[in-house]
Coordinates of C-alpha atoms in Angstrom, one line a residue:
M1 CA 17.3 -44.4 22.8
S2 CA 14.6 -44.1 25.5
T3 CA 11.0 -44.0 24.7
K4 CA 10.8 -40.4 26.1
S5 CA 13.5 -39.2 23.8
T6 CA 11.7 -40.8 20.9
A7 CA 8.6 -39.1 21.9
A8 CA 10.2 -35.8 22.5
E9 CA 11.6 -35.9 18.9
R10 CA 8.0 -36.3 17.6
V11 CA 6.5 -33.3 19.4
E12 CA 6.6 -30.2 17.2
L13 CA 4.6 -27.1 17.4
D14 CA 2.6 -28.0 14.4
D15 CA 1.6 -31.3 16.2
L16 CA 0.4 -29.3 19.3
L17 CA -1.6 -26.8 17.0
A18 CA -3.3 -29.9 15.3
E19 CA -4.3 -31.1 18.8
V20 CA -5.9 -27.8 19.8
G21 CA -7.5 -27.3 16.4
H22 CA -5.8 -25.8 13.3
F23 CA -8.7 -23.4 12.4
G24 CA -11.5 -23.2 14.9
P25 CA -13.4 -20.4 16.6
F26 CA -10.3 -19.1 18.2
Q27 CA -8.3 -18.6 14.9
L28 CA -11.4 -17.4 13.1
W29 CA -12.0 -14.6 15.7
Q30 CA -8.3 -13.7 15.8
C31 CA -8.0 -13.3 12.0
A32 CA -11.2 -11.3 12.0
L33 CA -9.7 -8.9 14.6
L34 CA -6.5 -8.7 12.6
L35 CA -8.5 -7.4 9.7
L36 CA -9.1 -4.1 11.5
P37 CA -5.5 -2.9 11.2
V38 CA -5.6 -3.8 7.5
I39 CA -8.7 -1.5 7.1
F40 CA -7.0 1.3 9.1
T41 CA -3.8 1.0 6.9
A42 CA -5.9 1.4 3.7
F43 CA -7.3 4.5 5.3
S44 CA -3.9 5.8 6.3
N45 CA -2.2 4.9 2.9
L46 CA -4.7 6.7 0.8
G47 CA -6.5 9.2 3.0
Y48 CA -4.3 12.1 1.6
V49 CA -6.0 11.6 -1.8
F50 CA -9.0 13.5 -0.3
T51 CA -7.4 15.6 2.5
A52 CA -4.9 17.1 0.0
S53 CA -7.0 17.0 -3.0
D54 CA -7.1 19.8 -5.6
L55 CA -10.4 21.6 -6.0
H56 CA -12.4 23.2 -8.7
Y57 CA -12.3 27.0 -8.4
R58 CA -12.1 30.2 -10.3
C59 CA -11.4 33.8 -9.6
Q60 CA -14.1 35.8 -7.7
V61 CA -15.2 38.8 -9.8
P62 CA -16.6 41.3 -7.3
E63 CA -17.9 43.6 -10.0
C64 CA -20.3 40.9 -11.2
E65 CA -20.9 38.4 -8.4
T66 CA -24.5 38.9 -7.2
G67 CA -23.8 37.1 -3.8
S68 CA -20.9 36.4 -1.4
S69 CA -18.2 34.1 -2.6
P70 CA -19.5 31.0 -0.9
N71 CA -23.0 31.3 -2.5
A72 CA -21.9 32.6 -5.9
S73 CA -22.7 30.6 -9.0
F74 CA -19.6 28.8 -10.3
T75 CA -20.5 29.3 -14.1
P76 CA -22.8 32.4 -14.5
V77 CA -23.5 33.5 -18.0
W78 CA -21.1 36.5 -17.9
L79 CA -18.2 34.2 -16.9
R80 CA -16.4 34.0 -20.4
D81 CA -16.4 37.8 -20.6
A82 CA -14.6 38.1 -17.3
V83 CA -12.4 35.0 -16.9
P84 CA -10.2 33.3 -19.7
F85 CA -11.1 29.7 -20.3
V86 CA -8.2 27.3 -20.7
G87 CA -7.5 23.5 -21.3
K88 CA -9.5 20.7 -23.2
P89 CA -12.2 20.5 -22.2
E90 CA -12.3 24.3 -21.6
E91 CA -12.6 25.4 -18.0
P92 CA -12.4 28.8 -16.3
S93 CA -8.9 29.8 -15.3
K94 CA -8.2 29.3 -11.6
C95 CA -6.2 32.3 -10.8
E96 CA -6.5 34.7 -13.7
R97 CA -9.2 37.1 -14.9
Y98 CA -9.5 39.9 -17.4
Q99 CA -8.8 43.3 -16.2
P100 CA -11.9 45.3 -15.6
I101 CA -12.6 48.7 -17.4
A102 CA -13.2 51.3 -14.8
V103 CA -16.4 53.1 -14.9
A104 CA -16.4 56.9 -14.7
S105 CA -17.5 58.5 -11.4
G106 CA -21.2 59.1 -11.4
G107 CA -21.6 57.2 -14.7
E108 CA -23.6 54.2 -15.6
T109 CA -23.8 51.2 -13.5
F110 CA -21.1 48.5 -14.1
T111 CA -22.6 45.8 -16.4
C112 CA -20.9 42.4 -16.8
D113 CA -20.4 41.9 -20.5
E114 CA -17.5 41.8 -22.9
S115 CA -17.2 45.6 -23.2
R116 CA -16.6 46.0 -19.5
F117 CA -13.3 43.9 -19.6
N118 CA -10.0 44.5 -21.3
R119 CA -9.5 41.0 -22.8
S120 CA -5.9 41.8 -23.7
A121 CA -4.8 42.5 -20.1
I122 CA -4.8 39.6 -17.5
E123 CA -4.4 40.0 -13.8
R124 CA -4.1 37.6 -10.9
C125 CA -6.6 37.2 -8.2
S126 CA -6.6 36.2 -4.6
T127 CA -10.3 35.4 -3.8
F128 CA -12.0 32.5 -5.3
V129 CA -15.4 30.9 -5.9
Y130 CA -15.4 27.1 -5.5
A131 CA -17.5 24.7 -7.5
D132 CA -18.5 22.8 -4.3
P133 CA -18.6 25.2 -1.4
T134 CA -19.1 22.4 1.0
E135 CA -15.8 20.7 0.0
R136 CA -12.7 21.6 2.1
T137 CA -9.3 20.3 1.8
I138 CA -5.9 21.8 2.8
V139 CA -5.9 23.7 -0.5
N140 CA -8.6 26.2 0.7
D141 CA -7.9 25.7 4.5
F142 CA -4.2 26.7 4.2
N143 CA -4.6 28.9 1.0
L144 CA -2.5 26.5 -1.2
T145 CA -4.2 27.8 -4.4
C146 CA -2.8 28.4 -7.9
D147 CA 0.2 26.9 -9.7
E148 CA 2.8 28.3 -7.4
N149 CA 1.5 26.3 -4.6
R150 CA 0.8 23.0 -6.4
W151 CA 4.2 21.5 -5.4
K152 CA 3.1 21.9 -1.6
V153 CA 0.0 19.8 -2.4
T154 CA 1.8 17.0 -4.3
L155 CA 4.4 17.0 -1.6
V156 CA 1.9 15.6 0.8
G157 CA 1.8 12.2 -0.9
T158 CA 5.6 12.0 -1.2
V159 CA 6.1 12.9 2.4
H160 CA 3.6 10.2 3.3
S161 CA 5.6 7.7 1.2
I162 CA 8.8 8.8 2.9
G163 CA 7.1 7.9 6.3
Q164 CA 6.2 4.6 4.9
F165 CA 9.8 4.0 3.9
V166 CA 11.1 4.8 7.3
S167 CA 8.3 2.5 8.7
L168 CA 9.5 -0.3 6.4
A169 CA 13.1 0.0 7.7
L170 CA 12.0 0.0 11.4
S171 CA 9.0 -2.3 11.6
G172 CA 11.0 -5.5 11.4
I173 CA 13.4 -4.4 14.1
I174 CA 10.7 -3.4 16.4
S175 CA 8.4 -6.5 15.7
D176 CA 11.4 -8.8 16.3
R177 CA 12.5 -7.2 19.4
F178 CA 9.2 -6.5 21.2
G179 CA 6.8 -8.8 19.5
R180 CA 4.1 -8.6 16.9
R181 CA 1.3 -8.1 19.2
W182 CA 2.7 -5.0 21.1
T183 CA 4.0 -3.6 17.9
L184 CA 0.5 -3.8 16.4
L185 CA -1.1 -2.2 19.5
L186 CA 1.4 0.6 19.5
C187 CA 1.2 1.4 15.8
V188 CA -2.6 1.2 15.4
G189 CA -3.0 3.4 18.6
V190 CA -0.3 5.9 18.0
G191 CA -1.1 6.2 14.2
A192 CA -4.8 6.8 15.0
V193 CA -4.1 9.4 17.7
L194 CA -1.6 11.3 15.3
A195 CA -4.2 11.2 12.5
I196 CA -6.8 12.8 14.7
I197 CA -4.5 15.4 16.0
R198 CA -3.5 16.2 12.4
S199 CA -7.3 17.0 11.7
F200 CA -6.7 20.1 14.0
A201 CA -3.6 21.3 12.4
T202 CA -3.6 25.0 12.0
S203 CA -0.7 25.4 9.5
Y204 CA 0.8 23.5 6.5
G205 CA 4.0 23.0 8.4
A206 CA 2.2 21.3 11.3
F207 CA 0.0 19.2 8.9
M208 CA 3.1 17.9 7.0
A209 CA 4.9 16.9 10.3
L210 CA 2.0 14.9 11.4
E211 CA 1.5 13.4 8.0
F212 CA 5.0 12.1 8.2
A213 CA 4.6 10.8 11.8
E214 CA 1.2 9.2 11.1
A215 CA 2.5 7.3 8.1
M216 CA 5.6 6.0 9.9
F217 CA 3.3 4.4 12.5
G218 CA 0.1 3.7 10.6
S219 CA 1.8 1.8 7.8
T220 CA 3.7 -0.6 10.2
S221 CA 0.4 -2.1 11.5
Y222 CA -0.4 -3.7 8.2
T223 CA 2.6 -5.8 7.8
T224 CA 2.4 -6.9 11.5
A225 CA -1.2 -7.9 11.1
F226 CA -0.4 -9.8 8.0
I227 CA 2.4 -11.8 9.6
L228 CA 0.3 -12.5 12.7
S229 CA -2.6 -13.8 10.6
L230 CA -0.2 -16.1 8.6
E231 CA 1.4 -17.5 11.7
L232 CA -2.0 -18.3 13.2
V233 CA -3.1 -20.9 10.6
E234 CA -1.7 -24.0 9.1
P235 CA 0.2 -23.7 5.7
R236 CA -2.6 -24.9 3.5
L237 CA -5.0 -22.1 4.6
R238 CA -2.4 -19.3 4.3
V239 CA -3.3 -18.8 0.7
I240 CA -7.0 -18.2 1.6
V241 CA -6.0 -15.8 4.3
K242 CA -3.8 -13.9 1.9
S243 CA -6.6 -13.5 -0.6
V244 CA -9.0 -12.5 2.2
I245 CA -6.6 -9.7 3.3
L246 CA -6.2 -8.5 -0.2
V247 CA -9.9 -8.3 -0.7
V248 CA -10.6 -6.5 2.7
Y249 CA -7.8 -4.0 1.8
A250 CA -9.5 -3.2 -1.5
V251 CA -13.0 -2.9 0.1
A252 CA -11.5 -0.7 2.7
E253 CA -10.2 1.6 0.0
A254 CA -13.6 1.7 -1.6
V255 CA -15.2 2.6 1.8
L256 CA -12.7 5.4 2.1
G257 CA -14.1 6.9 -1.2
L258 CA -17.7 6.6 0.1
L259 CA -16.7 8.3 3.4
A260 CA -15.0 11.0 1.6
M261 CA -18.1 11.5 -0.7
T262 CA -20.2 11.8 2.5
F263 CA -17.9 14.0 4.6
R264 CA -16.5 16.7 2.3
D265 CA -14.5 18.5 5.0
W266 CA -11.1 16.9 5.4
R267 CA -11.1 17.5 9.2
T268 CA -14.3 15.7 9.8
L269 CA -13.3 13.0 7.3
S270 CA -10.0 12.4 9.3
I271 CA -11.8 12.1 12.7
V272 CA -14.4 9.6 11.0
L273 CA -11.6 7.4 9.6
F274 CA -9.3 7.2 12.6
V275 CA -11.5 7.4 15.8
P276 CA -12.4 3.7 15.1
G277 CA -8.7 3.0 15.4
V278 CA -8.5 4.3 19.0
V279 CA -11.8 2.5 19.9
S280 CA -10.5 -0.9 18.5
I281 CA -7.5 -0.9 20.9
P282 CA -9.3 -2.8 23.6
L283 CA -10.5 -5.5 21.0
L284 CA -7.0 -5.9 19.6
Y285 CA -5.7 -6.2 23.1
T286 CA -7.4 -9.6 23.2
T287 CA -5.2 -10.9 20.4
V288 CA -2.5 -13.3 21.2
E289 CA 1.2 -13.0 20.5
S290 CA 2.7 -15.2 17.8
V291 CA 3.6 -18.5 19.3
R292 CA 6.4 -18.8 16.8
W293 CA 8.0 -15.6 17.9
L294 CA 7.6 -16.6 21.5
L295 CA 9.5 -19.8 20.8
T296 CA 12.4 -17.9 19.3
K297 CA 12.6 -15.8 22.6
D298 CA 12.5 -19.0 24.8
R299 CA 9.2 -18.3 26.2
Q300 CA 7.7 -21.8 26.2
S301 CA 5.4 -21.0 29.3
D302 CA 3.6 -18.4 27.3
V303 CA 3.2 -20.7 24.4
V304 CA 1.6 -23.3 26.6
N305 CA -0.7 -20.7 28.0
I306 CA -1.8 -19.7 24.5
L307 CA -2.3 -23.3 23.5
H308 CA -4.6 -24.0 26.5
R309 CA -6.7 -20.9 25.4
V310 CA -6.9 -22.2 21.9
A311 CA -7.9 -25.6 23.0
K312 CA -10.7 -24.3 25.3
A313 CA -12.1 -21.9 22.6
N314 CA -12.1 -24.6 20.1
G315 CA -13.8 -27.2 22.3
R316 CA -10.8 -29.4 22.5
P317 CA -9.5 -31.3 25.6
P318 CA -6.5 -29.7 27.3
L319 CA -3.0 -30.9 26.2
P320 CA -1.5 -33.6 28.4
E321 CA 1.1 -32.3 30.8
R322 CA 3.6 -35.0 29.7
T323 CA 3.3 -33.9 26.2
L324 CA 3.9 -30.3 27.1
D325 CA 6.9 -31.3 29.2
E326 CA 8.4 -33.2 26.3
F327 CA 7.7 -30.2 24.0
Y328 CA 9.4 -27.9 26.4
H329 CA 12.6 -30.0 26.8
Q330 CA 12.8 -30.5 23.0
Q331 CA 12.8 -26.7 22.5
Q332 CA 15.4 -26.2 25.1
A333 CA 17.5 -28.8 23.3
K334 CA 17.1 -27.1 20.0
L335 CA 18.1 -23.7 21.4
A336 CA 21.2 -25.3 23.1
A337 CA 22.1 -27.0 19.8
E338 CA 21.7 -23.7 17.8
L339 CA 23.9 -21.8 20.4
E340 CA 26.6 -24.4 20.2
A341 CA 26.5 -24.5 16.5
A342 CA 26.8 -20.6 16.2
G343 CA 30.0 -20.8 18.2
G344 CA 31.5 -23.8 16.5
Q345 CA 33.5 -24.1 13.3
Q346 CA 30.4 -25.0 11.3
A347 CA 28.7 -21.7 12.0
N348 CA 26.8 -20.2 9.1
K349 CA 28.4 -17.6 7.0
S350 CA 27.9 -14.0 8.1
F351 CA 25.4 -11.7 6.3
L352 CA 28.3 -9.5 5.0
R353 CA 30.2 -12.5 3.6
L354 CA 27.0 -13.6 1.9
V355 CA 26.5 -10.2 0.4
R356 CA 30.1 -10.1 -0.8
E357 CA 29.7 -13.4 -2.4
T358 CA 26.5 -12.2 -4.2
C359 CA 28.4 -9.4 -5.7
Q360 CA 30.7 -11.8 -7.3
H361 CA 27.9 -13.3 -9.4
R362 CA 26.7 -11.2 -12.4
R363 CA 23.6 -13.0 -13.0
L364 CA 22.4 -12.7 -9.4
L365 CA 23.4 -8.9 -9.4
L366 CA 21.4 -8.4 -12.5
R367 CA 18.5 -10.3 -11.0
I368 CA 18.5 -8.0 -7.9
A369 CA 18.6 -4.9 -10.1
N370 CA 15.8 -6.2 -12.4
C371 CA 13.7 -7.2 -9.3
A372 CA 14.3 -3.7 -7.7
F373 CA 13.2 -2.0 -10.9
C374 CA 10.0 -4.2 -11.1
W375 CA 9.1 -3.2 -7.5
F376 CA 9.7 0.5 -8.5
T377 CA 7.5 0.2 -11.5
N378 CA 4.7 -1.6 -9.6
A379 CA 4.6 1.0 -6.8
M380 CA 4.7 3.9 -9.2
V381 CA 2.1 2.8 -11.6
Y382 CA -0.2 1.3 -8.9
Y383 CA -0.2 4.5 -6.7
G384 CA 0.0 6.8 -9.8
L385 CA -3.2 5.3 -11.3
T386 CA -5.0 5.4 -7.8
L387 CA -4.1 9.0 -7.3
N388 CA -4.9 10.1 -10.9
S389 CA -8.3 8.4 -10.7
V390 CA -9.7 11.6 -9.1
T391 CA -8.6 13.7 -12.1
L392 CA -10.6 11.5 -14.5
A393 CA -13.8 13.0 -16.2
G394 CA -16.8 12.5 -14.0
D395 CA -17.3 12.4 -10.3
K396 CA -13.8 11.8 -8.6
Y397 CA -15.4 9.9 -5.7
S398 CA -17.1 7.3 -7.9
N399 CA -13.9 7.0 -10.1
F400 CA -11.7 6.3 -6.9
I401 CA -14.2 3.8 -5.7
F402 CA -14.3 2.0 -9.1
I403 CA -10.4 2.1 -9.4
T404 CA -10.1 0.3 -5.9
L405 CA -12.8 -2.2 -6.5
V406 CA -11.1 -3.6 -9.6
E407 CA -8.4 -4.9 -7.3
I408 CA -10.8 -7.5 -5.9
P409 CA -10.9 -10.0 -9.0
P410 CA -7.1 -10.3 -9.3
S411 CA -6.9 -10.6 -5.5
L412 CA -9.3 -13.7 -5.7
A413 CA -7.8 -15.2 -8.8
I414 CA -4.1 -14.7 -8.1
N415 CA -3.3 -18.3 -7.0
C416 CA -5.3 -19.9 -9.8
I417 CA -3.6 -17.7 -12.3
L418 CA -0.1 -18.4 -11.0
N419 CA -0.5 -22.1 -10.9
R420 CA -2.0 -22.2 -14.4
F421 CA 0.4 -19.6 -16.3
G422 CA 3.3 -19.6 -14.0
R423 CA 5.0 -16.8 -12.2
R424 CA 7.1 -15.4 -15.2
K425 CA 4.2 -15.2 -17.7
T426 CA 1.8 -13.7 -15.1
Q427 CA 4.3 -11.1 -14.1
C428 CA 5.3 -10.2 -17.6
G429 CA 1.8 -10.3 -19.0
S430 CA 0.2 -8.3 -16.3
L431 CA 2.9 -5.5 -16.5
I432 CA 2.7 -5.3 -20.3
L433 CA -1.1 -5.3 -20.4
S434 CA -1.2 -2.5 -17.7
G435 CA 1.3 -0.4 -19.8
L436 CA -0.5 -0.9 -23.1
F437 CA -3.9 0.1 -21.4
C438 CA -2.1 3.3 -20.2
L439 CA -0.8 4.0 -23.7
L440 CA -4.2 3.3 -25.3
A441 CA -5.7 5.9 -23.0
L442 CA -3.6 8.5 -24.8
T443 CA -5.1 7.8 -28.2
A444 CA -8.3 9.0 -29.7
L445 CA -10.2 6.7 -27.4
K446 CA -9.6 9.2 -24.6
D447 CA -12.2 11.5 -26.0
I448 CA -14.9 8.7 -25.3
A449 CA -15.4 9.2 -21.6
W450 CA -16.6 5.6 -20.8
V451 CA -13.8 4.0 -22.9
N452 CA -11.2 6.1 -21.2
V453 CA -12.4 5.1 -17.7
S454 CA -12.6 1.5 -18.7
L455 CA -8.9 1.5 -20.0
F456 CA -8.0 3.1 -16.7
L457 CA -9.7 0.4 -14.7
M458 CA -8.3 -2.5 -16.8
S459 CA -4.7 -1.0 -16.3
K460 CA -5.3 -0.8 -12.6
M461 CA -6.5 -4.4 -12.5
A462 CA -3.5 -5.5 -14.3
I463 CA -1.0 -3.7 -12.1
S464 CA -2.9 -5.1 -9.1
L465 CA -2.3 -8.6 -10.4
S466 CA 1.4 -7.8 -11.0
F467 CA 1.8 -6.3 -7.5
S468 CA 0.4 -9.3 -5.9
T469 CA 2.6 -11.6 -8.0
I470 CA 5.9 -9.7 -7.3
Y471 CA 5.7 -10.6 -3.6
I472 CA 5.6 -14.3 -4.3
Y473 CA 8.0 -14.1 -7.2
T474 CA 10.7 -12.2 -5.2
A475 CA 10.6 -14.8 -2.4
E476 CA 11.2 -17.6 -4.9
V477 CA 14.2 -16.2 -6.8
F478 CA 16.5 -15.5 -4.0
P479 CA 18.2 -18.0 -1.4
T480 CA 16.9 -18.6 2.0
N481 CA 19.8 -17.1 3.9
L482 CA 19.3 -13.8 1.9
R483 CA 15.7 -13.9 1.0
Q484 CA 14.3 -11.5 3.7
S485 CA 17.0 -9.0 3.2
F486 CA 16.6 -8.8 -0.6
I487 CA 12.8 -8.6 -0.3
S488 CA 13.2 -5.8 2.0
F489 CA 15.8 -4.1 -0.3
C490 CA 13.5 -4.4 -3.3
S491 CA 10.5 -3.2 -1.4
M492 CA 12.3 -0.1 -0.2
V493 CA 13.4 0.7 -3.8
G494 CA 9.7 0.2 -4.7
R495 CA 8.9 3.1 -2.2
F496 CA 10.7 5.5 -4.4
G497 CA 8.1 4.8 -7.1
S498 CA 5.4 5.5 -4.5
M499 CA 7.3 8.8 -3.7
L500 CA 7.3 9.8 -7.3
A501 CA 3.6 8.9 -8.0
P502 CA 2.1 12.0 -6.1
Q503 CA 4.3 14.3 -8.2
M504 CA 2.5 13.3 -11.5
P505 CA 0.3 16.5 -11.4
L506 CA 3.5 18.5 -11.7
L507 CA 4.5 16.4 -14.7
Q508 CA 1.0 16.7 -16.1
A509 CA 1.4 20.5 -16.0
L510 CA 4.4 20.4 -18.3
W511 CA 2.7 17.9 -20.7
T512 CA -0.7 16.5 -20.1
P513 CA 0.0 13.0 -21.4
L514 CA 3.4 12.7 -19.7
P515 CA 2.2 10.6 -16.6
M516 CA 0.4 8.0 -18.7
V517 CA 3.3 7.9 -21.2
L518 CA 5.6 7.3 -18.2
F519 CA 3.4 4.7 -16.7
G520 CA 2.9 2.8 -19.9
T521 CA 6.5 2.8 -21.2
V522 CA 8.0 1.8 -17.8
A523 CA 5.4 -0.9 -17.3
V524 CA 6.1 -2.3 -20.7
L525 CA 9.9 -2.1 -20.2
S526 CA 9.7 -3.9 -16.9
G527 CA 7.4 -6.5 -18.4
V528 CA 10.0 -7.4 -21.1
L529 CA 12.9 -7.4 -18.6
I530 CA 11.0 -10.0 -16.4
L531 CA 11.5 -12.5 -19.1
E532 CA 15.1 -12.7 -17.8
F533 CA 13.7 -14.2 -14.6
P534 CA 13.7 -17.9 -14.2
E535 CA 10.3 -19.7 -13.9
T536 CA 9.9 -20.9 -10.3
T537 CA 6.4 -22.5 -10.5
G538 CA 6.9 -26.1 -9.1
V539 CA 10.5 -25.6 -8.4
T540 CA 12.0 -26.1 -4.8
L541 CA 13.1 -22.9 -3.1
P542 CA 16.8 -22.2 -3.3
N543 CA 18.7 -22.4 -0.1
T544 CA 22.1 -21.2 -1.3
L545 CA 23.5 -18.7 -3.7
E546 CA 24.6 -21.5 -5.9
E547 CA 21.0 -23.0 -6.1
A548 CA 19.6 -19.5 -6.7
I549 CA 22.0 -18.9 -9.7
E550 CA 21.1 -22.3 -11.2
L551 CA 17.2 -21.8 -10.9
H552 CA 16.9 -22.0 -14.7
S553 CA 17.8 -25.6 -14.5
R554 CA 16.5 -26.7 -11.2
R555 CA 14.0 -29.6 -10.8
K556 CA 10.3 -29.2 -10.1
R557 CA 8.9 -29.8 -6.5
S558 CA 7.7 -33.3 -5.9
P559 CA 4.1 -33.7 -4.9
D560 CA 5.0 -34.4 -1.2
E561 CA 7.0 -31.2 -0.8
P562 CA 5.1 -28.2 0.7
D563 CA 3.3 -25.9 -1.5
K564 CA 4.6 -22.3 -2.2
G565 CA 2.6 -19.2 -2.5
S566 CA 2.2 -17.8 1.0
Y567 CA 4.6 -15.0 0.7
A568 CA 2.3 -12.4 -0.9
S569 CA 1.4 -9.2 1.0
P570 CA -0.8 -6.5 -0.3
P571 CA 0.7 -3.3 -1.4
G572 CA 1.3 -0.8 1.3

């Protein structure tokens, strides 16, 4: 074998990346830029919590109000005489009032007291007094008040999740076809523009159509930015990048709460949240395409240009032309070999044949069903707790901020916990703890405000740990040739959980504890079922169906084998 051939066999992409610098100023700047789509996705995913938030309001009583509705007191002294109080704690009914007793013509002036209202006759009202006159959501903008319109308000979150579902189905196809960078630019730009247009919607129908379209584009940018970030850095730094993205996502959610607290009008809030997305396009345009994706498209010249940019920015000498030529010829040889193998007798099994073989193994089918149920549980409880945080006692903005910030500790500790306790114990324990905290919040402890909020926060922290773990665990229990397909399938099933979560207010109207009962029981059940999974900590990844089935008895990874744990992606 010639010297040149031997050298060519040694020139891999990772070798070239090491020459130009694995993580220098270039990669640091690129990763920092790619955090912007992560922030915008957090705004997109949970913005409807405030734009479609229910409001505190009561019937306007024209006979008793001393001022116009916007300036009227929300709880005047005569209110209990004019409006029924319901619930625990008691609050004035939103859409019902006692029937006033007419005053004879020329008689005494109407006085607001118990004698002036027929407390056995209740009538509906169509004008309202709001507890915070400065707060505007689609509820008072599109007249979505009272119980008969509640389904329209809860439908907003479900439609948003359906948009994310469609996004999940299309994002991989678009990204693989047109590249990560152009997909990122398209989704961030179009998503932000649609969100801004939505802020000018004049009807409920127009708002819902734009909500779906914005979710379909805005959610895609998250996954694309995540993949680009991981493909920029060497394997040992991917865990750090993953944790940073998780933390930034949680902080962005908290910032959303702060902005919603400052800008109480949903139209203004939407503009404040998404104008930066449009402004960021020139910055994101400076990002580079994934060199690994470029190699799969036989675009070695573009790879070389990017490597020259990386070397210059990192202060490294330019790569020798001879090394680049050898790398180019090696890649051509690889592509030719793969093409030849695909047409030969030793070609890999087709996807459909692999799926058929999977269906013949009961253990693997049960594992897929169990995994899909776990994804459904994680999505439903995670988003359900986040959405329900605004219904807790106290300030809804502060509650939302706290419920998002508790995601930071598990995001930082995830890898340490997984390596110490293993995947199965972590997944099982976090789900059961989240469920138990939800159920405890239904006991007498719920009457102690700070204890109730603390249980809520601990449940959210536990489900955040579980959600981070399931991404890694799913990647490790399925074979290589079907791993991406099964992860996508389980994730898509999980989206049904996020579609169901916004409907919890309707279940709460039937029976107040029902949402927390559902969260608690489903989380505990899923945690118990996880015990049927094999432990994958320190075990080599399965490459075939047979190896995946035999995971219970597979050997642990040797010290010189690559570390796992770079498959996690924040919930989105």
